[in-house]
mmCIF file of C-alpha atoms in Angstrom:
data_model
loop_
_atom_site.group_PDB
_atom_site.id
_atom_site.type_symbol
_atom_site.label_atom_id
_atom_site.label_comp_id
_atom_site.label_asym_id
_atom_site.label_seq_id
_atom_site.Cartn_x
_atom_site.Cartn_y
_atom_site.Cartn_z
ATOM 1 C CA ASP E 1 -19.730 4.754 0.795
ATOM 2 C CA GLN E 2 -17.588 6.725 -1.896
ATOM 3 C CA GLN E 3 -20.238 9.355 -3.016
ATOM 4 C CA VAL E 4 -17.744 10.492 -6.455
ATOM 5 C CA LYS E 5 -16.317 7.356 -8.280
ATOM 6 C CA GLN E 6 -13.953 6.810 -10.932
ATOM 7 C CA ASN E 7 -14.264 3.296 -11.993
ATOM 8 C CA SER E 8 -10.724 3.402 -14.019
ATOM 9 C CA PRO E 9 -7.192 3.641 -12.502
ATOM 10 C CA SER E 10 -5.677 3.777 -15.379
ATOM 11 C CA LEU E 11 -5.743 4.906 -19.197
ATOM 12 C CA SER E 12 -3.006 4.216 -21.743
ATOM 13 C CA VAL E 13 -3.292 6.562 -24.949
ATOM 14 C CA GLN E 14 -0.951 7.067 -28.130
ATOM 15 C CA GLU E 15 -0.037 10.651 -28.769
ATOM 16 C CA GLY E 16 -2.566 12.705 -30.208
ATOM 17 C CA ARG E 17 -6.042 10.357 -29.948
ATOM 18 C CA ILE E 18 -8.434 11.129 -27.664
ATOM 19 C CA SER E 19 -8.476 10.413 -24.278
ATOM 20 C CA ILE E 20 -11.751 10.248 -21.787
ATOM 21 C CA LEU E 21 -11.128 9.834 -18.257
ATOM 22 C CA ASN E 22 -15.056 9.321 -16.517
ATOM 23 C CA CYS E 23 -16.416 9.879 -13.075
ATOM 24 C CA ASP E 24 -19.539 9.025 -11.461
ATOM 25 C CA TYR E 25 -20.864 11.041 -8.382
ATOM 26 C CA THR E 26 -25.116 9.377 -6.083
ATOM 27 C CA ASN E 27 -24.657 12.961 -4.463
ATOM 28 C CA SER E 28 -27.716 14.679 -6.329
ATOM 29 C CA MET E 29 -27.299 18.000 -3.776
ATOM 30 C CA PHE E 30 -23.177 18.069 -6.000
ATOM 31 C CA ASP E 31 -24.238 20.852 -7.618
ATOM 32 C CA TYR E 32 -20.248 21.858 -9.145
ATOM 33 C CA PHE E 33 -17.102 19.297 -10.461
ATOM 34 C CA LEU E 34 -14.203 20.351 -11.250
ATOM 35 C CA TRP E 35 -10.855 18.060 -12.573
ATOM 36 C CA TYR E 36 -7.524 18.409 -11.050
ATOM 37 C CA LYS E 37 -4.413 16.994 -12.292
ATOM 38 C CA LYS E 38 -1.035 15.575 -10.477
ATOM 39 C CA TYR E 39 2.049 15.418 -11.668
ATOM 40 C CA PRO E 40 4.487 12.053 -9.391
ATOM 41 C CA ALA E 41 6.030 14.174 -5.569
ATOM 42 C CA GLU E 42 3.461 17.632 -6.674
ATOM 43 C CA GLY E 43 0.687 18.812 -5.237
ATOM 44 C CA PRO E 44 -3.235 18.728 -7.252
ATOM 45 C CA THR E 45 -3.648 20.983 -9.253
ATOM 46 C CA PHE E 46 -6.663 22.376 -11.146
ATOM 47 C CA LEU E 47 -7.625 21.819 -14.137
ATOM 48 C CA ILE E 48 -11.657 22.641 -15.511
ATOM 49 C CA SER E 49 -14.330 22.905 -13.637
ATOM 50 C CA ILE E 50 -18.510 22.821 -14.247
ATOM 51 C CA SER E 51 -20.926 24.137 -12.615
ATOM 52 C CA SER E 52 -24.388 21.849 -12.801
ATOM 53 C CA ILE E 53 -25.712 25.016 -15.147
ATOM 54 C CA LYS E 54 -24.102 23.701 -17.405
ATOM 55 C CA ASP E 55 -23.327 20.703 -19.695
ATOM 56 C CA LYS E 56 -20.386 21.757 -21.040
ATOM 57 C CA ASN E 57 -17.038 23.574 -20.690
ATOM 58 C CA GLU E 58 -13.909 23.785 -22.457
ATOM 59 C CA ASP E 59 -10.444 25.647 -22.232
ATOM 60 C CA GLY E 60 -8.460 24.858 -25.454
ATOM 61 C CA ARG E 61 -7.456 20.911 -25.378
ATOM 62 C CA PHE E 62 -9.177 19.948 -22.217
ATOM 63 C CA THR E 63 -13.379 19.714 -22.465
ATOM 64 C CA VAL E 64 -15.512 18.584 -19.363
ATOM 65 C CA PHE E 65 -19.036 17.115 -20.088
ATOM 66 C CA LEU E 66 -21.723 16.945 -17.665
ATOM 67 C CA ASN E 67 -25.058 14.700 -17.098
ATOM 68 C CA LYS E 68 -26.575 15.476 -14.888
ATOM 69 C CA SER E 69 -30.141 12.782 -15.074
ATOM 70 C CA ALA E 70 -27.166 10.236 -15.541
ATOM 71 C CA LYS E 71 -24.925 12.340 -12.977
ATOM 72 C CA HIS E 72 -22.222 11.959 -14.999
ATOM 73 C CA LEU E 73 -19.498 14.057 -16.189
ATOM 74 C CA SER E 74 -16.777 12.981 -18.525
ATOM 75 C CA LEU E 75 -13.004 15.132 -18.952
ATOM 76 C CA HIS E 76 -12.159 14.769 -22.478
ATOM 77 C CA ILE E 77 -8.381 15.552 -23.683
ATOM 78 C CA VAL E 78 -8.174 16.648 -27.276
ATOM 79 C CA PRO E 79 -4.946 15.914 -28.736
ATOM 80 C CA SER E 80 -3.581 14.074 -25.915
ATOM 81 C CA GLN E 81 0.536 15.094 -25.375
ATOM 82 C CA PRO E 82 2.976 12.480 -23.612
ATOM 83 C CA GLY E 83 2.606 15.571 -21.048
ATOM 84 C CA ASP E 84 -0.842 15.198 -19.911
ATOM 85 C CA SER E 85 0.760 11.827 -18.502
ATOM 86 C CA ALA E 86 -0.582 12.298 -14.495
ATOM 87 C CA VAL E 87 -2.717 10.878 -12.490
ATOM 88 C CA TYR E 88 -6.364 12.576 -13.170
ATOM 89 C CA PHE E 89 -9.019 13.754 -10.224
ATOM 90 C CA CYS E 90 -12.127 13.734 -10.100
ATOM 91 C CA ALA E 91 -14.063 16.486 -7.193
ATOM 92 C CA ALA E 92 -17.542 17.573 -6.157
ATOM 93 C CA SER E 93 -19.517 20.369 -3.621
ATOM 94 C CA SER E 94 -22.775 21.440 -2.711
ATOM 95 C CA GLY E 95 -24.487 24.725 -2.318
ATOM 96 C CA GLY E 96 -22.565 25.984 -4.872
ATOM 97 C CA SER E 97 -19.104 26.746 -2.818
ATOM 98 C CA ASN E 98 -16.559 24.278 -2.614
ATOM 99 C CA TYR E 99 -15.513 24.583 0.175
ATOM 100 C CA LYS E 100 -15.524 20.601 0.917
ATOM 101 C CA LEU E 101 -14.421 19.219 -1.705
ATOM 102 C CA THR E 102 -14.865 15.235 -2.191
ATOM 103 C CA PHE E 103 -12.829 13.620 -4.111
ATOM 104 C CA GLY E 104 -12.297 10.349 -6.320
ATOM 105 C CA LYS E 105 -9.793 7.861 -6.088
ATOM 106 C CA GLY E 106 -8.358 9.129 -9.408
ATOM 107 C CA THR E 107 -7.538 7.840 -12.474
ATOM 108 C CA LEU E 108 -4.123 7.115 -14.348
ATOM 109 C CA LEU E 109 -3.401 8.040 -17.186
ATOM 110 C CA THR E 110 -0.726 7.702 -19.617
ATOM 111 C CA VAL E 111 -0.432 9.221 -22.943
ATOM 112 C CA ASN E 112 2.678 6.867 -25.275
ATOM 113 C CA PRO E 113 4.386 8.806 -28.471
ATOM 114 C CA ASP F 1 3.059 26.781 -5.027
ATOM 115 C CA ALA F 2 4.340 30.249 -3.024
ATOM 116 C CA GLY F 3 1.764 30.475 -1.494
ATOM 117 C CA ILE F 4 0.901 27.566 0.359
ATOM 118 C CA THR F 5 4.399 25.996 1.517
ATOM 119 C CA GLN F 6 4.106 22.180 3.617
ATOM 120 C CA SER F 7 6.592 21.045 6.547
ATOM 121 C CA PRO F 8 8.864 19.007 6.452
ATOM 122 C CA ARG F 9 8.314 17.835 3.069
ATOM 123 C CA HIS F 10 10.092 14.430 4.195
ATOM 124 C CA LYS F 11 10.518 12.511 7.311
ATOM 125 C CA VAL F 12 11.276 9.188 8.735
ATOM 126 C CA THR F 13 9.995 8.153 12.264
ATOM 127 C CA GLU F 14 9.271 5.125 14.507
ATOM 128 C CA THR F 15 6.473 3.733 15.305
ATOM 129 C CA GLY F 16 4.247 4.622 18.437
ATOM 130 C CA THR F 17 6.396 8.571 18.289
ATOM 131 C CA PRO F 18 4.129 12.137 17.767
ATOM 132 C CA VAL F 19 4.957 13.870 14.405
ATOM 133 C CA THR F 20 3.943 17.245 13.712
ATOM 134 C CA LEU F 21 3.458 18.249 9.484
ATOM 135 C CA ARG F 22 3.061 21.575 8.888
ATOM 136 C CA CYS F 23 0.838 23.812 7.018
ATOM 137 C CA HIS F 24 1.325 27.564 6.145
ATOM 138 C CA GLN F 25 -0.267 30.059 3.480
ATOM 139 C CA THR F 26 0.169 33.367 2.733
ATOM 140 C CA GLU F 27 -3.252 33.921 0.656
ATOM 141 C CA ASN F 28 -4.787 34.645 4.216
ATOM 142 C CA HIS F 29 -7.394 31.930 2.940
ATOM 143 C CA ARG F 30 -9.999 31.880 5.608
ATOM 144 C CA TYR F 31 -9.955 27.610 5.169
ATOM 145 C CA MET F 32 -7.912 24.146 5.119
ATOM 146 C CA TYR F 33 -7.412 21.190 4.678
ATOM 147 C CA TRP F 34 -5.723 18.686 5.743
ATOM 148 C CA TYR F 35 -5.217 15.049 3.350
ATOM 149 C CA ARG F 36 -3.378 12.164 2.735
ATOM 150 C CA GLN F 37 -2.311 10.269 -0.430
ATOM 151 C CA ASP F 38 -2.804 6.557 -0.836
ATOM 152 C CA PRO F 39 -2.692 3.554 -3.384
ATOM 153 C CA GLY F 40 -6.632 2.900 -4.163
ATOM 154 C CA HIS F 41 -7.661 5.586 -2.011
ATOM 155 C CA GLY F 42 -7.515 8.632 -3.778
ATOM 156 C CA LEU F 43 -7.666 12.025 -1.719
ATOM 157 C CA ARG F 44 -8.984 11.392 1.770
ATOM 158 C CA LEU F 45 -9.878 14.656 3.989
ATOM 159 C CA ILE F 46 -8.213 13.992 7.222
ATOM 160 C CA HIS F 47 -8.974 17.667 9.390
ATOM 161 C CA TYR F 48 -10.194 21.101 7.891
ATOM 162 C CA SER F 49 -10.051 24.461 9.471
ATOM 163 C CA TYR F 50 -13.020 27.219 8.676
ATOM 164 C CA GLY F 51 -11.433 29.451 10.641
ATOM 165 C CA VAL F 52 -9.019 30.345 14.032
ATOM 166 C CA LYS F 53 -9.326 28.150 16.274
ATOM 167 C CA ASP F 54 -12.719 26.583 14.094
ATOM 168 C CA THR F 55 -11.687 23.289 13.089
ATOM 169 C CA ASP F 56 -14.221 19.630 12.331
ATOM 170 C CA LYS F 57 -13.114 16.112 11.229
ATOM 171 C CA GLY F 58 -13.231 14.026 7.953
ATOM 172 C CA GLU F 59 -13.426 10.879 7.125
ATOM 173 C CA VAL F 60 -9.996 9.048 8.317
ATOM 174 C CA SER F 61 -9.373 11.230 11.445
ATOM 175 C CA ASP F 62 -9.130 8.066 13.355
ATOM 176 C CA GLY F 63 -5.390 8.987 14.843
ATOM 177 C CA TYR F 64 -5.565 12.871 14.308
ATOM 178 C CA SER F 65 -5.653 16.223 15.444
ATOM 179 C CA VAL F 66 -5.023 20.105 13.750
ATOM 180 C CA SER F 67 -4.855 22.766 15.476
ATOM 181 C CA ARG F 68 -5.041 26.239 13.455
ATOM 182 C CA SER F 69 -4.073 29.238 16.337
ATOM 183 C CA LYS F 70 -3.053 32.211 13.142
ATOM 184 C CA THR F 71 -4.802 32.213 9.934
ATOM 185 C CA GLU F 72 -1.933 31.205 8.140
ATOM 186 C CA ASP F 73 -0.814 27.888 10.486
ATOM 187 C CA PHE F 74 -2.785 24.341 10.107
ATOM 188 C CA LEU F 75 -0.778 21.763 12.449
ATOM 189 C CA LEU F 76 -1.307 18.413 11.108
ATOM 190 C CA THR F 77 -0.380 16.381 14.536
ATOM 191 C CA LEU F 78 -0.142 11.964 14.563
ATOM 192 C CA GLU F 79 -0.185 11.752 18.272
ATOM 193 C CA SER F 80 1.157 8.274 18.147
ATOM 194 C CA ALA F 81 2.591 7.363 14.799
ATOM 195 C CA THR F 82 1.565 3.697 13.351
ATOM 196 C CA SER F 83 2.971 2.415 10.132
ATOM 197 C CA SER F 84 -1.162 2.788 8.422
ATOM 198 C CA GLN F 85 -0.253 6.436 8.684
ATOM 199 C CA THR F 86 2.954 5.562 6.106
ATOM 200 C CA SER F 87 1.352 8.088 3.417
ATOM 201 C CA VAL F 88 1.628 11.147 1.496
ATOM 202 C CA TYR F 89 -0.024 13.786 3.268
ATOM 203 C CA PHE F 90 -1.381 17.135 0.851
ATOM 204 C CA CYS F 91 -2.528 20.577 2.792
ATOM 205 C CA ALA F 92 -4.404 22.499 0.872
ATOM 206 C CA ILE F 93 -6.721 25.866 0.961
ATOM 207 C CA SER F 94 -9.614 27.779 -0.508
ATOM 208 C CA GLU F 95 -12.239 30.622 -0.519
ATOM 209 C CA SER F 96 -15.701 29.453 -1.300
ATOM 210 C CA THR F 97 -15.705 31.414 -3.826
ATOM 211 C CA ASP F 98 -12.950 31.069 -5.635
ATOM 212 C CA VAL F 99 -14.013 28.852 -8.847
ATOM 213 C CA TYR F 100 -10.407 27.163 -8.965
ATOM 214 C CA GLY F 101 -11.276 24.890 -5.611
ATOM 215 C CA TYR F 102 -8.217 24.203 -3.574
ATOM 216 C CA THR F 103 -4.713 24.873 -4.094
ATOM 217 C CA PHE F 104 -2.522 22.366 -2.743
ATOM 218 C CA GLY F 105 0.413 22.499 -1.538
ATOM 219 C CA SER F 106 3.523 20.032 -2.568
ATOM 220 C CA GLY F 107 3.143 17.192 0.277
ATOM 221 C CA THR F 108 4.985 15.560 3.416
ATOM 222 C CA ARG F 109 6.110 12.521 2.273
ATOM 223 C CA LEU F 110 5.728 10.272 5.962
ATOM 224 C CA THR F 111 7.169 6.999 6.771
ATOM 225 C CA VAL F 112 6.489 5.194 9.953
ATOM 226 C CA VAL F 113 9.050 2.149 10.451
#
């Protein structure tokens, strides 16, 4: 049973426009959420996170929104740049600790010049 | 990332042979993890460790074993490699209080022929 779902395997956007990546979860015990970015031939790297006590967290061009009632989070990238082209993984944990993260399958974002 | 290294980076092996992948960290983090990444499956947890000699199974542990005799090293062994174990393997480290989640290694690409 997949507890963290990224239903869009891929997304293509134009440079300068907004990219919106979505993630749904089923486990109501999840209270901490993270996004990772992965380039080919490299390990995933941390991008941004959000605690369940918040509904929004911003870091530069990246904003994560959390809707707990819908068990849904989204990552907004504005404006999108070609260097943002990568696979994005959504991850979640429970108990306020990140020692055991559950990952989604990832979404391949392509930003076209 | 200099704090975590995986070896080898690439390996080709024959079906039925044992294979050991190594993860080495210099961060003195308590938790270490082995994931595999496959198209359509994202990141799946194989095994993890929460301390020296303390390990547990993840969601795809069949055919794999692990050992952690020192804080800094976490070994993943394929007892008898099969073609279905052809994958990219990632090691990760974390402290439960680290808000950045996991730090991943650069990965090992394993091909079983």
